[in-house]
Coordinates of C-alpha atoms in Angstrom, one line a residue:
Chain D
D135 CA -1.3 -8.5 -15.6
A136 CA 1.2 -11.6 -15.5
K137 CA 1.3 -13.0 -11.5
T138 CA 4.4 -13.9 -8.8
T139 CA 4.5 -16.3 -6.3
Q140 CA 5.6 -15.3 -3.2
P141 CA 6.3 -17.6 0.4
N142 CA 4.3 -15.2 2.7
S143 CA 7.0 -14.9 5.0
M144 CA 10.4 -15.8 6.0
E145 CA 13.2 -15.2 8.9
S146 CA 17.1 -15.1 8.9
N147 CA 19.3 -13.9 11.4
E148 CA 21.7 -10.7 11.5
E149 CA 24.6 -10.8 9.3
E150 CA 23.3 -13.4 7.2
P151 CA 22.9 -14.3 3.9
V152 CA 18.9 -14.2 2.8
H153 CA 17.4 -15.6 -0.8
L154 CA 13.6 -14.6 -0.7
P155 CA 12.4 -16.4 -3.5
C156 CA 9.7 -15.9 -6.7
N157 CA 7.8 -17.5 -9.2
H158 CA 6.9 -15.7 -12.3
S159 CA 5.9 -18.9 -14.7
T160 CA 3.9 -16.7 -17.4
I161 CA 6.4 -14.1 -17.1
S162 CA 6.8 -13.0 -21.1
G163 CA 9.5 -12.4 -23.1
T164 CA 9.4 -8.2 -22.6
D165 CA 8.4 -8.3 -18.8
Y166 CA 10.8 -6.5 -16.6
I167 CA 11.7 -8.3 -12.9
H168 CA 10.9 -5.6 -10.1
W169 CA 12.0 -5.9 -6.7
Y170 CA 10.8 -3.7 -4.3
R171 CA 10.2 -3.8 -0.4
Q172 CA 8.2 -1.7 2.2
L173 CA 9.3 -1.0 5.5
P174 CA 6.6 -0.7 9.1
S175 CA 5.2 3.2 8.1
Q176 CA 6.6 3.6 5.0
G177 CA 6.4 3.8 1.4
P178 CA 8.1 1.3 -0.9
E179 CA 11.3 1.2 -1.5
Y180 CA 13.1 0.1 -4.8
V181 CA 15.1 -2.7 -4.6
I182 CA 16.8 -4.1 -7.6
H183 CA 15.2 -4.9 -11.6
G184 CA 15.8 -7.0 -15.0
L185 CA 15.4 -8.8 -17.3
T186 CA 17.4 -11.7 -18.0
S187 CA 20.8 -10.9 -16.8
N188 CA 21.6 -11.1 -13.3
V189 CA 21.7 -7.7 -11.1
N190 CA 23.8 -6.6 -8.7
N191 CA 23.6 -2.9 -6.8
R192 CA 24.8 -2.0 -3.8
M193 CA 21.7 -3.2 -1.5
A194 CA 21.1 -6.4 -3.2
S195 CA 21.8 -9.0 -6.1
L196 CA 18.9 -9.9 -8.3
A197 CA 19.7 -13.6 -9.8
I198 CA 17.4 -14.9 -13.3
A199 CA 16.5 -18.5 -13.7
E200 CA 17.6 -19.0 -17.5
D201 CA 13.3 -20.1 -18.1
R202 CA 12.9 -16.7 -16.4
K203 CA 10.5 -18.9 -14.3
S204 CA 11.8 -17.8 -11.0
S205 CA 14.1 -15.9 -9.3
T206 CA 15.2 -14.7 -6.1
L207 CA 16.7 -11.7 -4.4
I208 CA 20.3 -12.0 -2.7
L209 CA 20.9 -10.0 0.3
H210 CA 24.1 -10.8 1.2
R211 CA 24.2 -9.7 4.5
A212 CA 21.7 -9.2 6.5
T213 CA 21.0 -6.0 8.4
L214 CA 17.3 -5.2 11.2
R215 CA 17.1 -2.0 9.1
D216 CA 16.1 -5.4 6.6
A217 CA 12.9 -6.3 8.6
A218 CA 10.1 -5.4 5.3
V219 CA 8.0 -6.5 3.3
Y220 CA 9.4 -7.2 0.0
Y221 CA 7.2 -7.4 -3.2
C222 CA 8.6 -9.5 -6.8
I223 CA 6.6 -7.5 -9.2
L224 CA 6.4 -8.1 -13.3
S225 CA 6.0 -5.1 -15.1
Q226 CA 4.9 -5.5 -18.7
G227 CA 6.7 -4.1 -21.9
G228 CA 5.4 -0.8 -23.1
S229 CA 4.1 -0.6 -19.0
E230 CA 5.6 1.2 -16.3
K231 CA 3.0 0.6 -13.4
L232 CA 3.3 -1.7 -10.9
V233 CA 1.3 -4.5 -9.8
F234 CA 1.6 -4.9 -6.2
G235 CA 0.8 -8.7 -4.8
K236 CA 1.2 -9.5 -0.9
G237 CA 4.8 -9.8 -0.6
T238 CA 7.9 -11.9 1.6
K239 CA 7.4 -10.5 5.0
L240 CA 11.2 -10.7 5.9
T241 CA 11.8 -10.7 10.3
V242 CA 15.2 -10.3 10.6
N243 CA 16.6 -11.8 14.3
P244 CA 19.4 -10.1 16.3
Chain C
D35 CA 14.2 10.5 1.7
S36 CA 13.3 9.6 -2.1
G37 CA 12.8 13.1 -2.8
V38 CA 9.5 12.7 -3.4
T39 CA 7.8 14.6 -1.5
Q40 CA 3.1 14.2 -0.3
T41 CA 0.9 17.0 1.5
P42 CA -0.7 16.7 3.8
K43 CA 0.9 13.7 6.0
H44 CA -2.1 13.1 7.6
L45 CA -6.3 14.1 6.5
I46 CA -9.8 13.3 8.3
T47 CA -12.8 14.2 6.7
A48 CA -16.4 13.6 6.2
T49 CA -17.7 11.3 4.4
G50 CA -19.3 13.2 1.3
Q51 CA -17.0 15.8 1.5
R52 CA -14.2 16.6 -1.5
V53 CA -9.7 16.4 -0.9
T54 CA -7.4 17.1 -2.5
L55 CA -3.8 15.1 -2.1
R56 CA -0.4 16.8 -4.0
C57 CA 2.6 15.1 -5.2
S58 CA 5.9 16.7 -6.4
P59 CA 7.9 14.3 -7.5
R60 CA 11.6 14.3 -7.8
S61 CA 14.0 17.0 -9.4
G62 CA 13.8 15.3 -12.9
D63 CA 11.4 13.3 -12.9
L64 CA 8.4 12.7 -16.0
S65 CA 6.3 10.7 -15.0
V66 CA 4.1 10.6 -11.8
Y67 CA 1.9 8.0 -10.2
W68 CA -0.6 7.5 -7.7
Y69 CA -1.0 4.5 -5.5
Q70 CA -4.1 3.9 -2.7
Q71 CA -2.7 1.9 0.1
S72 CA -5.7 -0.4 2.2
L73 CA -6.0 -3.0 5.0
D74 CA -7.8 -5.6 2.9
Q75 CA -6.7 -4.4 -1.2
G76 CA -3.3 -4.2 -0.2
L77 CA -1.4 -1.4 -2.4
Q78 CA -3.1 -1.2 -5.9
F79 CA -2.0 1.5 -9.0
L80 CA -4.6 3.7 -9.6
I81 CA -3.8 6.4 -12.4
Q82 CA 0.1 7.1 -14.1
Y83 CA 0.8 10.6 -15.6
Y84 CA 4.1 10.8 -18.2
N85 CA 5.1 14.7 -18.7
G86 CA 1.4 16.3 -18.4
E87 CA -0.2 13.1 -20.0
E88 CA -2.6 10.4 -18.5
R89 CA -0.7 7.2 -19.4
A90 CA -1.5 4.6 -17.8
K91 CA -5.1 4.1 -15.8
G92 CA -5.5 1.4 -13.0
N93 CA -8.5 0.6 -10.8
I94 CA -9.2 4.8 -10.4
L95 CA -12.8 5.4 -8.9
E96 CA -14.5 7.6 -10.9
R97 CA -15.4 9.6 -8.3
F98 CA -11.1 9.9 -7.9
S99 CA -9.3 11.9 -10.6
A100 CA -6.0 13.5 -11.0
Q101 CA -4.0 15.5 -12.9
Q102 CA 0.5 16.3 -13.9
F103 CA 0.7 20.5 -13.6
P104 CA 3.4 22.1 -15.3
D105 CA 5.9 22.3 -13.2
L106 CA 5.2 18.1 -13.2
H107 CA 3.4 18.6 -9.5
S108 CA 0.3 17.0 -9.4
E109 CA -3.0 16.4 -7.8
L110 CA -5.0 13.3 -6.9
N111 CA -8.8 14.8 -6.4
L112 CA -10.8 12.5 -4.1
S113 CA -14.9 13.6 -4.0
S114 CA -18.0 12.2 -2.9
L115 CA -15.7 10.0 -0.1
E116 CA -16.6 7.3 1.4
L117 CA -15.4 5.6 4.6
G118 CA -13.8 3.0 2.8
D119 CA -11.7 5.7 0.7
S120 CA -9.8 5.9 3.8
A121 CA -6.3 4.3 3.5
L122 CA -2.4 5.8 2.9
Y123 CA -2.3 7.5 -0.5
F124 CA 1.3 7.4 -2.2
C125 CA 3.1 9.1 -5.1
A126 CA 5.8 7.8 -6.4
S127 CA 7.6 9.5 -9.5
S128 CA 9.8 7.5 -12.3
R129 CA 12.4 9.0 -14.9
G130 CA 10.6 8.8 -18.2
A131 CA 8.2 5.7 -19.7
G132 CA 10.1 2.6 -19.6
P133 CA 11.0 0.3 -16.6
Y134 CA 12.7 3.2 -14.7
E135 CA 12.7 2.8 -10.4
Q136 CA 9.6 4.8 -8.9
Y137 CA 10.6 6.2 -6.2
F138 CA 7.3 6.1 -3.3
G139 CA 6.7 9.7 -1.9
P140 CA 5.7 9.0 2.2
G141 CA 2.2 8.9 2.0
T142 CA -0.6 10.3 3.0
R143 CA -3.0 8.8 5.4
L144 CA -6.7 9.7 4.6
T145 CA -9.3 9.0 7.7
V146 CA -13.0 9.6 6.0
T147 CA -15.4 9.7 9.8

């Protein structure tokens, strides 16, 4: 399974944008980039996913580097409810299983 | 609310016993996944079913088995339980076979004493 590298933790302030980085230098052409988050005492929650182009949805934006070796999850205005562990995951083409790493623990300060 | 339901919420049992965890996917979803989350191993993929057939297998022990029924609900059977099997077990569902978003249930917390 292709590996991703994320910072262990990040901090942000409420109502400010947050950029969560992810490195995936061994990504292959058919690997999708997924982001999930897990709030305390809850199951993981889908955030966004993409293959090559940048993606936007109501929760976040995903910016994918041109060489696809890194990506950034952007939360446009952090709220206290966004405090969670964020997982960047690669799924190999043809496989739907998610291989979770340790993720980035995001703290949002009021 | 993801639309995925799991029962029971909590389960406490003794070593050597057998338990069954149940999952109902979101309406219309054909794929069901099982994941285990423990403190030392993090979130691990166990197994996936798609429309009743096993589609992918992960780090699932031989003591564990699963199935997906014609109505698409799934059950995870854990037998000969050991203390180390204590964990949160999540079920997720997705639309089909492909890189679709997975929706996770609230989990079943299993405690083996």
